[in-house]
Amino acid sequence: MEYVFAPAPAVAVPIADDVDSASTRECFPVRRVYCVGRNYAAHAREMGHDPDREPPFFFSKPADAVVYVAPGTTGEFPYPSRSSDVHHEMELVVAIGRGGHDIAAEQALEHVYGYAIGLDMTRRDLQAEAKKMGRPWDLAKGFDHSAPLGPIHPVSRVGHIEHGAIWLKVGGIERQRSDVSQLIWSTAETIAYLSTLFALAPGDLIFTGTPEGVAAVERGDLIEGGVDGLGRLSVRVV
Ligand code: MN
């Protein structure tokens, strides 16, 4: 069978040979990008919600919203159209290597290929409007270039990331700092819950949520962030 035009290339994220090294050999083909909302208590509170009473909830981004940023380089984040309040959200990202549905939390980490650091960039003004009107979040969350991402670090090299600092600076000034251990729903619990809603498959990415300190960026800003054990990510807003 022939296509009427060339299919879009697979979105591929290099697998790191080594933390902090730009050297890569193989790629992780991205299938879907899931994101968890309000998964750190202090961030839930800063957004005006009670963190104690909510089951996890999810939204998604298109796979081609992912923009790879190599370690030691500075990526570019084009300031998106139709917004004047674009926020950074620094997140631990889980890369699924083995699929399944109704996965038990006790076995969930066996489905993880590796981890990365990523930014869930957000048109906060459009999100606020969507919340008020009871509309979907796609325009706020799933826009082009909305998911800058570092390389995938395999579990075989870095282990499971269950604690460690998560932080973000803009222009050298710290805005976000927490610890991955503060996740309301752990990586294992998130995989288990998400797998009751969707059959997970190899290539799925899960953005696990952002800690407190989300705020606006402007053109020209340098965003730097990281998670202990996974290196750092550097992106310029252009
Ligand atoms: Mn987020």
JSON list of C-alpha atoms and ligand atoms in Angstrom, two decimals:
[
{"chain": "A", "resi": 1, "resn": "MET", "atom": "CA", "xyz": [0.00, 0.00, 0.00]},
{"chain": "A", "resi": 2, "resn": "GLU", "atom": "CA", "xyz": [1.25, 3.45, -0.84]},
{"chain": "A", "resi": 3, "resn": "TYR", "atom": "CA", "xyz": [0.72, 6.60, 1.18]},
{"chain": "A", "resi": 4, "resn": "VAL", "atom": "CA", "xyz": [-0.64, 9.69, -0.56]},
{"chain": "A", "resi": 5, "resn": "PHE", "atom": "CA", "xyz": [2.19, 11.62, 1.08]},
{"chain": "A", "resi": 6, "resn": "ALA", "atom": "CA", "xyz": [5.10, 10.62, 3.30]},
{"chain": "A", "resi": 7, "resn": "PRO", "atom": "CA", "xyz": [3.97, 9.73, 6.84]},
{"chain": "A", "resi": 8, "resn": "ALA", "atom": "CA", "xyz": [5.27, 11.97, 9.60]},
{"chain": "A", "resi": 9, "resn": "PRO", "atom": "CA", "xyz": [8.54, 10.65, 11.00]},
{"chain": "A", "resi": 10, "resn": "ALA", "atom": "CA", "xyz": [8.41, 8.85, 14.35]},
{"chain": "A", "resi": 11, "resn": "VAL", "atom": "CA", "xyz": [9.22, 11.10, 17.28]},
{"chain": "A", "resi": 12, "resn": "ALA", "atom": "CA", "xyz": [12.43, 9.71, 18.70]},
{"chain": "A", "resi": 13, "resn": "VAL", "atom": "CA", "xyz": [14.24, 10.67, 21.90]},
{"chain": "A", "resi": 14, "resn": "PRO", "atom": "CA", "xyz": [17.88, 9.60, 22.21]},
{"chain": "A", "resi": 15, "resn": "ILE", "atom": "CA", "xyz": [18.86, 7.28, 25.02]},
{"chain": "A", "resi": 16, "resn": "ALA", "atom": "CA", "xyz": [21.71, 8.70, 27.04]},
{"chain": "A", "resi": 17, "resn": "ASP", "atom": "CA", "xyz": [24.97, 6.75, 27.14]},
{"chain": "A", "resi": 18, "resn": "ASP", "atom": "CA", "xyz": [25.80, 8.55, 30.32]},
{"chain": "A", "resi": 19, "resn": "VAL", "atom": "CA", "xyz": [24.26, 11.23, 32.56]},
{"chain": "A", "resi": 20, "resn": "ASP", "atom": "CA", "xyz": [25.51, 14.70, 31.47]},
{"chain": "A", "resi": 21, "resn": "SER", "atom": "CA", "xyz": [26.98, 13.33, 28.27]},
{"chain": "A", "resi": 22, "resn": "ALA", "atom": "CA", "xyz": [25.54, 14.29, 24.88]},
{"chain": "A", "resi": 23, "resn": "SER", "atom": "CA", "xyz": [26.70, 10.96, 23.50]},
{"chain": "A", "resi": 24, "resn": "THR", "atom": "CA", "xyz": [23.82, 8.73, 22.33]},
{"chain": "A", "resi": 25, "resn": "ARG", "atom": "CA", "xyz": [23.45, 5.66, 20.14]},
{"chain": "A", "resi": 26, "resn": "GLU", "atom": "CA", "xyz": [19.89, 4.42, 20.25]},
{"chain": "A", "resi": 27, "resn": "CYS", "atom": "CA", "xyz": [16.52, 6.17, 20.32]},
{"chain": "A", "resi": 28, "resn": "PHE", "atom": "CA", "xyz": [13.29, 5.71, 22.24]},
{"chain": "A", "resi": 29, "resn": "PRO", "atom": "CA", "xyz": [10.35, 5.95, 19.81]},
{"chain": "A", "resi": 30, "resn": "VAL", "atom": "CA", "xyz": [7.58, 8.01, 21.40]},
{"chain": "A", "resi": 31, "resn": "ARG", "atom": "CA", "xyz": [4.01, 6.69, 21.08]},
{"chain": "A", "resi": 32, "resn": "ARG", "atom": "CA", "xyz": [1.87, 8.80, 23.43]},
{"chain": "A", "resi": 33, "resn": "VAL", "atom": "CA", "xyz": [2.52, 11.52, 25.98]},
{"chain": "A", "resi": 34, "resn": "TYR", "atom": "CA", "xyz": [0.42, 11.42, 29.15]},
{"chain": "A", "resi": 35, "resn": "CYS", "atom": "CA", "xyz": [0.65, 14.02, 31.90]},
{"chain": "A", "resi": 36, "resn": "VAL", "atom": "CA", "xyz": [-0.52, 13.96, 35.51]},
{"chain": "A", "resi": 37, "resn": "GLY", "atom": "CA", "xyz": [-2.17, 17.08, 36.93]},
{"chain": "A", "resi": 38, "resn": "ARG", "atom": "CA", "xyz": [-1.53, 18.45, 40.44]},
{"chain": "A", "resi": 39, "resn": "ASN", "atom": "CA", "xyz": [0.74, 15.72, 41.76]},
{"chain": "A", "resi": 40, "resn": "TYR", "atom": "CA", "xyz": [2.65, 17.76, 44.35]},
{"chain": "A", "resi": 41, "resn": "ALA", "atom": "CA", "xyz": [0.59, 19.05, 47.30]},
{"chain": "A", "resi": 42, "resn": "ALA", "atom": "CA", "xyz": [2.14, 22.52, 47.39]},
{"chain": "A", "resi": 43, "resn": "HIS", "atom": "CA", "xyz": [1.51, 22.98, 43.66]},
{"chain": "A", "resi": 44, "resn": "ALA", "atom": "CA", "xyz": [-2.11, 21.83, 44.04]},
{"chain": "A", "resi": 45, "resn": "ARG", "atom": "CA", "xyz": [-2.53, 24.45, 46.78]},
{"chain": "A", "resi": 46, "resn": "GLU", "atom": "CA", "xyz": [-0.91, 27.22, 44.71]},
{"chain": "A", "resi": 47, "resn": "MET", "atom": "CA", "xyz": [-3.44, 26.41, 41.95]},
{"chain": "A", "resi": 48, "resn": "GLY", "atom": "CA", "xyz": [-6.29, 26.72, 44.45]},
{"chain": "A", "resi": 49, "resn": "HIS", "atom": "CA", "xyz": [-7.07, 23.05, 45.14]},
{"chain": "A", "resi": 50, "resn": "ASP", "atom": "CA", "xyz": [-7.12, 20.75, 48.14]},
{"chain": "A", "resi": 51, "resn": "PRO", "atom": "CA", "xyz": [-4.45, 18.11, 47.50]},
{"chain": "A", "resi": 52, "resn": "ASP", "atom": "CA", "xyz": [-5.89, 15.60, 49.98]},
{"chain": "A", "resi": 53, "resn": "ARG", "atom": "CA", "xyz": [-9.14, 14.68, 48.28]},
{"chain": "A", "resi": 54, "resn": "GLU", "atom": "CA", "xyz": [-8.30, 14.19, 44.62]},
{"chain": "A", "resi": 55, "resn": "PRO", "atom": "CA", "xyz": [-7.65, 10.95, 42.77]},
{"chain": "A", "resi": 56, "resn": "PRO", "atom": "CA", "xyz": [-5.03, 11.43, 40.02]},
{"chain": "A", "resi": 57, "resn": "PHE", "atom": "CA", "xyz": [-6.21, 12.98, 36.77]},
{"chain": "A", "resi": 58, "resn": "PHE", "atom": "CA", "xyz": [-4.57, 13.06, 33.38]},
{"chain": "A", "resi": 59, "resn": "PHE", "atom": "CA", "xyz": [-4.30, 15.01, 30.18]},
{"chain": "A", "resi": 60, "resn": "SER", "atom": "CA", "xyz": [-2.16, 14.37, 27.15]},
{"chain": "A", "resi": 61, "resn": "LYS", "atom": "CA", "xyz": [0.01, 16.08, 24.60]},
{"chain": "A", "resi": 62, "resn": "PRO", "atom": "CA", "xyz": [0.59, 14.97, 21.01]},
{"chain": "A", "resi": 63, "resn": "ALA", "atom": "CA", "xyz": [3.82, 12.98, 20.64]},
{"chain": "A", "resi": 64, "resn": "ASP", "atom": "CA", "xyz": [5.26, 15.59, 18.28]},
{"chain": "A", "resi": 65, "resn": "ALA", "atom": "CA", "xyz": [5.00, 18.27, 20.98]},
{"chain": "A", "resi": 66, "resn": "VAL", "atom": "CA", "xyz": [8.18, 16.64, 22.32]},
{"chain": "A", "resi": 67, "resn": "VAL", "atom": "CA", "xyz": [11.33, 18.57, 21.40]},
{"chain": "A", "resi": 68, "resn": "TYR", "atom": "CA", "xyz": [14.59, 16.87, 22.29]},
{"chain": "A", "resi": 69, "resn": "VAL", "atom": "CA", "xyz": [17.27, 18.98, 23.97]},
{"chain": "A", "resi": 70, "resn": "ALA", "atom": "CA", "xyz": [20.73, 17.38, 24.14]},
{"chain": "A", "resi": 71, "resn": "PRO", "atom": "CA", "xyz": [22.66, 17.66, 27.42]},
{"chain": "A", "resi": 72, "resn": "GLY", "atom": "CA", "xyz": [25.15, 20.52, 27.36]},
{"chain": "A", "resi": 73, "resn": "THR", "atom": "CA", "xyz": [23.17, 22.39, 24.73]},
{"chain": "A", "resi": 74, "resn": "THR", "atom": "CA", "xyz": [20.44, 25.02, 25.02]},
{"chain": "A", "resi": 75, "resn": "GLY", "atom": "CA", "xyz": [17.22, 24.20, 23.23]},
{"chain": "A", "resi": 76, "resn": "GLU", "atom": "CA", "xyz": [14.74, 26.73, 21.89]},
{"chain": "A", "resi": 77, "resn": "PHE", "atom": "CA", "xyz": [11.16, 27.13, 23.05]},
{"chain": "A", "resi": 78, "resn": "PRO", "atom": "CA", "xyz": [9.21, 29.39, 20.66]},
{"chain": "A", "resi": 79, "resn": "TYR", "atom": "CA", "xyz": [6.82, 31.55, 22.69]},
{"chain": "A", "resi": 80, "resn": "PRO", "atom": "CA", "xyz": [3.42, 30.19, 21.64]},
{"chain": "A", "resi": 81, "resn": "SER", "atom": "CA", "xyz": [0.75, 32.18, 19.82]},
{"chain": "A", "resi": 82, "resn": "ARG", "atom": "CA", "xyz": [-2.52, 33.32, 21.41]},
{"chain": "A", "resi": 83, "resn": "SER", "atom": "CA", "xyz": [-1.13, 33.51, 24.93]},
{"chain": "A", "resi": 84, "resn": "SER", "atom": "CA", "xyz": [0.42, 36.16, 27.12]},
{"chain": "A", "resi": 85, "resn": "ASP", "atom": "CA", "xyz": [0.88, 34.00, 30.24]},
{"chain": "A", "resi": 86, "resn": "VAL", "atom": "CA", "xyz": [3.09, 30.99, 29.49]},
{"chain": "A", "resi": 87, "resn": "HIS", "atom": "CA", "xyz": [4.29, 29.01, 32.52]},
{"chain": "A", "resi": 88, "resn": "HIS", "atom": "CA", "xyz": [7.13, 26.55, 33.10]},
{"chain": "A", "resi": 89, "resn": "GLU", "atom": "CA", "xyz": [6.41, 23.21, 34.82]},
{"chain": "A", "resi": 90, "resn": "MET", "atom": "CA", "xyz": [9.53, 21.13, 35.58]},
{"chain": "A", "resi": 91, "resn": "GLU", "atom": "CA", "xyz": [8.74, 17.41, 35.70]},
{"chain": "A", "resi": 92, "resn": "LEU", "atom": "CA", "xyz": [10.14, 13.92, 36.11]},
{"chain": "A", "resi": 93, "resn": "VAL", "atom": "CA", "xyz": [9.19, 11.94, 33.01]},
{"chain": "A", "resi": 94, "resn": "VAL", "atom": "CA", "xyz": [8.70, 8.17, 32.98]},
{"chain": "A", "resi": 95, "resn": "ALA", "atom": "CA", "xyz": [9.42, 6.23, 29.78]},
{"chain": "A", "resi": 96, "resn": "ILE", "atom": "CA", "xyz": [7.38, 3.03, 29.43]},
{"chain": "A", "resi": 97, "resn": "GLY", "atom": "CA", "xyz": [9.21, 0.04, 27.97]},
{"chain": "A", "resi": 98, "resn": "ARG", "atom": "CA", "xyz": [6.62, -2.68, 28.49]},
{"chain": "A", "resi": 99, "resn": "GLY", "atom": "CA", "xyz": [2.90, -2.20, 27.97]},
{"chain": "A", "resi": 100, "resn": "GLY", "atom": "CA", "xyz": [-0.12, -3.49, 29.81]},
{"chain": "A", "resi": 101, "resn": "HIS", "atom": "CA", "xyz": [-3.48, -2.62, 31.30]},
{"chain": "A", "resi": 102, "resn": "ASP", "atom": "CA", "xyz": [-4.72, -2.95, 34.86]},
{"chain": "A", "resi": 103, "resn": "ILE", "atom": "CA", "xyz": [-1.11, -3.10, 36.00]},
{"chain": "A", "resi": 104, "resn": "ALA", "atom": "CA", "xyz": [-0.71, -3.67, 39.75]},
{"chain": "A", "resi": 105, "resn": "ALA", "atom": "CA", "xyz": [1.23, -0.95, 41.56]},
{"chain": "A", "resi": 106, "resn": "GLU", "atom": "CA", "xyz": [3.52, -3.61, 42.99]},
{"chain": "A", "resi": 107, "resn": "GLN", "atom": "CA", "xyz": [4.61, -4.63, 39.46]},
{"chain": "A", "resi": 108, "resn": "ALA", "atom": "CA", "xyz": [4.35, -1.20, 37.82]},
{"chain": "A", "resi": 109, "resn": "LEU", "atom": "CA", "xyz": [8.03, -0.28, 37.95]},
{"chain": "A", "resi": 110, "resn": "GLU", "atom": "CA", "xyz": [8.84, -3.39, 35.89]},
{"chain": "A", "resi": 111, "resn": "HIS", "atom": "CA", "xyz": [7.14, -1.56, 32.99]},
{"chain": "A", "resi": 112, "resn": "VAL", "atom": "CA", "xyz": [9.54, 1.41, 33.15]},
{"chain": "A", "resi": 113, "resn": "TYR", "atom": "CA", "xyz": [12.31, 1.58, 30.55]},
{"chain": "A", "resi": 114, "resn": "GLY", "atom": "CA", "xyz": [13.84, 4.74, 31.92]},
{"chain": "A", "resi": 115, "resn": "TYR", "atom": "CA", "xyz": [13.46, 8.31, 33.10]},
{"chain": "A", "resi": 116, "resn": "ALA", "atom": "CA", "xyz": [13.98, 11.79, 31.67]},
{"chain": "A", "resi": 117, "resn": "ILE", "atom": "CA", "xyz": [13.51, 15.39, 32.66]},
{"chain": "A", "resi": 118, "resn": "GLY", "atom": "CA", "xyz": [11.01, 17.49, 30.81]},
{"chain": "A", "resi": 119, "resn": "LEU", "atom": "CA", "xyz": [9.07, 20.73, 30.77]},
{"chain": "A", "resi": 120, "resn": "ASP", "atom": "CA", "xyz": [5.27, 20.75, 30.61]},
{"chain": "A", "resi": 121, "resn": "MET", "atom": "CA", "xyz": [5.00, 24.23, 29.11]},
{"chain": "A", "resi": 122, "resn": "THR", "atom": "CA", "xyz": [1.54, 25.67, 29.66]},
{"chain": "A", "resi": 123, "resn": "ARG", "atom": "CA", "xyz": [-0.56, 28.52, 28.24]},
{"chain": "A", "resi": 124, "resn": "ARG", "atom": "CA", "xyz": [-1.86, 29.36, 31.72]},
{"chain": "A", "resi": 125, "resn": "ASP", "atom": "CA", "xyz": [-4.31, 32.00, 30.48]},
{"chain": "A", "resi": 126, "resn": "LEU", "atom": "CA", "xyz": [-5.94, 29.59, 28.06]},
{"chain": "A", "resi": 127, "resn": "GLN", "atom": "CA", "xyz": [-5.98, 26.90, 30.76]},
{"chain": "A", "resi": 128, "resn": "ALA", "atom": "CA", "xyz": [-7.75, 29.27, 33.19]},
{"chain": "A", "resi": 129, "resn": "GLU", "atom": "CA", "xyz": [-10.33, 30.09, 30.51]},
{"chain": "A", "resi": 130, "resn": "ALA", "atom": "CA", "xyz": [-10.84, 26.38, 29.75]},
{"chain": "A", "resi": 131, "resn": "LYS", "atom": "CA", "xyz": [-11.34, 25.60, 33.45]},
{"chain": "A", "resi": 132, "resn": "LYS", "atom": "CA", "xyz": [-13.86, 28.42, 33.80]},
{"chain": "A", "resi": 133, "resn": "MET", "atom": "CA", "xyz": [-15.80, 27.34, 30.71]},
{"chain": "A", "resi": 134, "resn": "GLY", "atom": "CA", "xyz": [-15.58, 23.60, 31.40]},
{"chain": "A", "resi": 135, "resn": "ARG", "atom": "CA", "xyz": [-13.64, 23.09, 28.17]},
{"chain": "A", "resi": 136, "resn": "PRO", "atom": "CA", "xyz": [-10.74, 20.72, 27.38]},
{"chain": "A", "resi": 137, "resn": "TRP", "atom": "CA", "xyz": [-7.13, 21.65, 28.15]},
{"chain": "A", "resi": 138, "resn": "ASP", "atom": "CA", "xyz": [-5.62, 20.75, 24.75]},
{"chain": "A", "resi": 139, "resn": "LEU", "atom": "CA", "xyz": [-5.00, 24.34, 23.67]},
{"chain": "A", "resi": 140, "resn": "ALA", "atom": "CA", "xyz": [-3.33, 25.11, 27.00]},
{"chain": "A", "resi": 141, "resn": "LYS", "atom": "CA", "xyz": [-1.18, 22.01, 27.18]},
{"chain": "A", "resi": 142, "resn": "GLY", "atom": "CA", "xyz": [-0.80, 20.29, 23.83]},
{"chain": "A", "resi": 143, "resn": "PHE", "atom": "CA", "xyz": [0.56, 23.06, 21.61]},
{"chain": "A", "resi": 144, "resn": "ASP", "atom": "CA", "xyz": [3.57, 22.71, 19.30]},
{"chain": "A", "resi": 145, "resn": "HIS", "atom": "CA", "xyz": [6.95, 22.57, 21.11]},
{"chain": "A", "resi": 146, "resn": "SER", "atom": "CA", "xyz": [5.18, 22.33, 24.49]},
{"chain": "A", "resi": 147, "resn": "ALA", "atom": "CA", "xyz": [7.29, 19.45, 25.81]},
{"chain": "A", "resi": 148, "resn": "PRO", "atom": "CA", "xyz": [11.06, 20.10, 25.78]},
{"chain": "A", "resi": 149, "resn": "LEU", "atom": "CA", "xyz": [12.72, 16.87, 26.92]},
{"chain": "A", "resi": 150, "resn": "GLY", "atom": "CA", "xyz": [16.20, 15.62, 27.77]},
{"chain": "A", "resi": 151, "resn": "PRO", "atom": "CA", "xyz": [17.49, 12.16, 26.83]},
{"chain": "A", "resi": 152, "resn": "ILE", "atom": "CA", "xyz": [16.03, 8.97, 28.27]},
{"chain": "A", "resi": 153, "resn": "HIS", "atom": "CA", "xyz": [18.18, 7.44, 31.01]},
{"chain": "A", "resi": 154, "resn": "PRO", "atom": "CA", "xyz": [17.63, 3.67, 31.21]},
{"chain": "A", "resi": 155, "resn": "VAL", "atom": "CA", "xyz": [16.72, 2.10, 34.54]},
{"chain": "A", "resi": 156, "resn": "SER", "atom": "CA", "xyz": [19.63, -0.28, 33.94]},
{"chain": "A", "resi": 157, "resn": "ARG", "atom": "CA", "xyz": [21.96, 2.70, 34.41]},
{"chain": "A", "resi": 158, "resn": "VAL", "atom": "CA", "xyz": [20.21, 5.09, 36.81]},
{"chain": "A", "resi": 159, "resn": "GLY", "atom": "CA", "xyz": [17.86, 2.81, 38.76]},
{"chain": "A", "resi": 160, "resn": "HIS", "atom": "CA", "xyz": [14.37, 3.96, 39.73]},
{"chain": "A", "resi": 161, "resn": "ILE", "atom": "CA", "xyz": [14.03, 7.65, 40.56]},
{"chain": "A", "resi": 162, "resn": "GLU", "atom": "CA", "xyz": [11.97, 7.66, 43.77]},
{"chain": "A", "resi": 163, "resn": "HIS", "atom": "CA", "xyz": [13.63, 10.56, 45.55]},
{"chain": "A", "resi": 164, "resn": "GLY", "atom": "CA", "xyz": [16.01, 13.38, 44.71]},
{"chain": "A", "resi": 165, "resn": "ALA", "atom": "CA", "xyz": [15.76, 17.09, 44.15]},
{"chain": "A", "resi": 166, "resn": "ILE", "atom": "CA", "xyz": [13.66, 18.51, 41.31]},
{"chain": "A", "resi": 167, "resn": "TRP", "atom": "CA", "xyz": [14.39, 22.17, 40.56]},
{"chain": "A", "resi": 168, "resn": "LEU", "atom": "CA", "xyz": [14.09, 24.93, 37.98]},
{"chain": "A", "resi": 169, "resn": "LYS", "atom": "CA", "xyz": [15.72, 28.32, 37.51]},
{"chain": "A", "resi": 170, "resn": "VAL", "atom": "CA", "xyz": [14.86, 31.18, 35.19]},
{"chain": "A", "resi": 171, "resn": "GLY", "atom": "CA", "xyz": [17.69, 33.60, 34.46]},
{"chain": "A", "resi": 172, "resn": "GLY", "atom": "CA", "xyz": [19.73, 31.95, 37.22]},
{"chain": "A", "resi": 173, "resn": "ILE", "atom": "CA", "xyz": [17.07, 32.56, 39.87]},
{"chain": "A", "resi": 174, "resn": "GLU", "atom": "CA", "xyz": [15.48, 29.53, 41.46]},
{"chain": "A", "resi": 175, "resn": "ARG", "atom": "CA", "xyz": [11.71, 29.25, 41.05]},
{"chain": "A", "resi": 176, "resn": "GLN", "atom": "CA", "xyz": [10.90, 25.60, 41.65]},
{"chain": "A", "resi": 177, "resn": "ARG", "atom": "CA", "xyz": [12.49, 23.21, 44.14]},
{"chain": "A", "resi": 178, "resn": "SER", "atom": "CA", "xyz": [11.07, 20.08, 45.69]},
{"chain": "A", "resi": 179, "resn": "ASP", "atom": "CA", "xyz": [11.87, 16.40, 45.91]},
{"chain": "A", "resi": 180, "resn": "VAL", "atom": "CA", "xyz": [10.52, 13.58, 43.78]},
{"chain": "A", "resi": 181, "resn": "SER", "atom": "CA", "xyz": [9.60, 11.82, 47.03]},
{"chain": "A", "resi": 182, "resn": "GLN", "atom": "CA", "xyz": [6.92, 14.51, 47.47]},
{"chain": "A", "resi": 183, "resn": "LEU", "atom": "CA", "xyz": [4.82, 13.17, 44.56]},
{"chain": "A", "resi": 184, "resn": "ILE", "atom": "CA", "xyz": [1.27, 12.60, 45.85]},
{"chain": "A", "resi": 185, "resn": "TRP", "atom": "CA", "xyz": [0.90, 9.61, 43.49]},
{"chain": "A", "resi": 186, "resn": "SER", "atom": "CA", "xyz": [4.20, 7.78, 43.08]},
{"chain": "A", "resi": 187, "resn": "THR", "atom": "CA", "xyz": [5.44, 6.69, 39.68]},
{"chain": "A", "resi": 188, "resn": "ALA", "atom": "CA", "xyz": [4.25, 3.14, 40.39]},
{"chain": "A", "resi": 189, "resn": "GLU", "atom": "CA", "xyz": [0.80, 4.31, 41.52]},
{"chain": "A", "resi": 190, "resn": "THR", "atom": "CA", "xyz": [0.51, 6.62, 38.52]},
{"chain": "A", "resi": 191, "resn": "ILE", "atom": "CA", "xyz": [1.32, 3.81, 36.07]},
{"chain": "A", "resi": 192, "resn": "ALA", "atom": "CA", "xyz": [-1.15, 1.51, 37.82]},
{"chain": "A", "resi": 193, "resn": "TYR", "atom": "CA", "xyz": [-3.96, 4.10, 37.77]},
{"chain": "A", "resi": 194, "resn": "LEU", "atom": "CA", "xyz": [-3.30, 5.26, 34.19]},
{"chain": "A", "resi": 195, "resn": "SER", "atom": "CA", "xyz": [-3.29, 1.64, 33.00]},
{"chain": "A", "resi": 196, "resn": "THR", "atom": "CA", "xyz": [-6.90, 1.28, 34.20]},
{"chain": "A", "resi": 197, "resn": "LEU", "atom": "CA", "xyz": [-7.86, 4.05, 31.74]},
{"chain": "A", "resi": 198, "resn": "PHE", "atom": "CA", "xyz": [-5.63, 3.19, 28.76]},
{"chain": "A", "resi": 199, "resn": "ALA", "atom": "CA", "xyz": [-3.65, 0.16, 27.63]},
{"chain": "A", "resi": 200, "resn": "LEU", "atom": "CA", "xyz": [-0.10, 1.40, 28.05]},
{"chain": "A", "resi": 201, "resn": "ALA", "atom": "CA", "xyz": [2.40, 0.49, 25.35]},
{"chain": "A", "resi": 202, "resn": "PRO", "atom": "CA", "xyz": [6.15, 0.72, 24.83]},
{"chain": "A", "resi": 203, "resn": "GLY", "atom": "CA", "xyz": [7.02, 4.27, 23.82]},
{"chain": "A", "resi": 204, "resn": "ASP", "atom": "CA", "xyz": [4.55, 5.98, 26.13]},
{"chain": "A", "resi": 205, "resn": "LEU", "atom": "CA", "xyz": [5.87, 8.89, 28.18]},
{"chain": "A", "resi": 206, "resn": "ILE", "atom": "CA", "xyz": [4.29, 10.03, 31.44]},
{"chain": "A", "resi": 207, "resn": "PHE", "atom": "CA", "xyz": [4.97, 13.54, 32.76]},
{"chain": "A", "resi": 208, "resn": "THR", "atom": "CA", "xyz": [4.48, 12.98, 36.49]},
{"chain": "A", "resi": 209, "resn": "GLY", "atom": "CA", "xyz": [3.53, 16.51, 37.56]},
{"chain": "A", "resi": 210, "resn": "THR", "atom": "CA", "xyz": [5.26, 19.66, 38.68]},
{"chain": "A", "resi": 211, "resn": "PRO", "atom": "CA", "xyz": [6.13, 20.99, 42.13]},
{"chain": "A", "resi": 212, "resn": "GLU", "atom": "CA", "xyz": [5.22, 24.44, 43.41]},
{"chain": "A", "resi": 213, "resn": "GLY", "atom": "CA", "xyz": [6.72, 27.63, 41.99]},
{"chain": "A", "resi": 214, "resn": "VAL", "atom": "CA", "xyz": [5.22, 27.65, 38.50]},
{"chain": "A", "resi": 215, "resn": "ALA", "atom": "CA", "xyz": [5.40, 31.11, 36.95]},
{"chain": "A", "resi": 216, "resn": "ALA", "atom": "CA", "xyz": [5.49, 33.00, 33.67]},
{"chain": "A", "resi": 217, "resn": "VAL", "atom": "CA", "xyz": [8.37, 33.17, 31.22]},
{"chain": "A", "resi": 218, "resn": "GLU", "atom": "CA", "xyz": [9.14, 35.85, 28.65]},
{"chain": "A", "resi": 219, "resn": "ARG", "atom": "CA", "xyz": [11.00, 35.83, 25.34]},
{"chain": "A", "resi": 220, "resn": "GLY", "atom": "CA", "xyz": [14.74, 35.78, 26.02]},
{"chain": "A", "resi": 221, "resn": "ASP", "atom": "CA", "xyz": [14.47, 33.92, 29.33]},
{"chain": "A", "resi": 222, "resn": "LEU", "atom": "CA", "xyz": [16.86, 31.04, 29.96]},
{"chain": "A", "resi": 223, "resn": "ILE", "atom": "CA", "xyz": [15.11, 28.11, 31.68]},
{"chain": "A", "resi": 224, "resn": "GLU", "atom": "CA", "xyz": [17.34, 25.56, 33.41]},
{"chain": "A", "resi": 225, "resn": "GLY", "atom": "CA", "xyz": [16.09, 22.63, 35.41]},
{"chain": "A", "resi": 226, "resn": "GLY", "atom": "CA", "xyz": [16.92, 19.17, 36.59]},
{"chain": "A", "resi": 227, "resn": "VAL", "atom": "CA", "xyz": [16.26, 16.13, 38.68]},
{"chain": "A", "resi": 228, "resn": "ASP", "atom": "CA", "xyz": [19.03, 14.57, 40.74]},
{"chain": "A", "resi": 229, "resn": "GLY", "atom": "CA", "xyz": [20.53, 11.65, 38.85]},
{"chain": "A", "resi": 230, "resn": "LEU", "atom": "CA", "xyz": [19.12, 12.71, 35.48]},
{"chain": "A", "resi": 231, "resn": "GLY", "atom": "CA", "xyz": [21.27, 15.71, 34.61]},
{"chain": "A", "resi": 232, "resn": "ARG", "atom": "CA", "xyz": [19.86, 19.07, 33.61]},
{"chain": "A", "resi": 233, "resn": "LEU", "atom": "CA", "xyz": [17.85, 20.66, 30.82]},
{"chain": "A", "resi": 234, "resn": "SER", "atom": "CA", "xyz": [18.45, 24.10, 29.34]},
{"chain": "A", "resi": 235, "resn": "VAL", "atom": "CA", "xyz": [15.97, 25.94, 27.12]},
{"chain": "A", "resi": 236, "resn": "ARG", "atom": "CA", "xyz": [15.82, 29.52, 25.82]},
{"chain": "A", "resi": 237, "resn": "VAL", "atom": "CA", "xyz": [12.43, 31.16, 25.24]},
{"chain": "A", "resi": 238, "resn": "VAL", "atom": "CA", "xyz": [12.54, 32.71, 21.77]},
{"chain": "B", "resi": 1, "resn": "MN", "atom": "MN", "xyz": [2.33, 19.54, 34.46]}
]
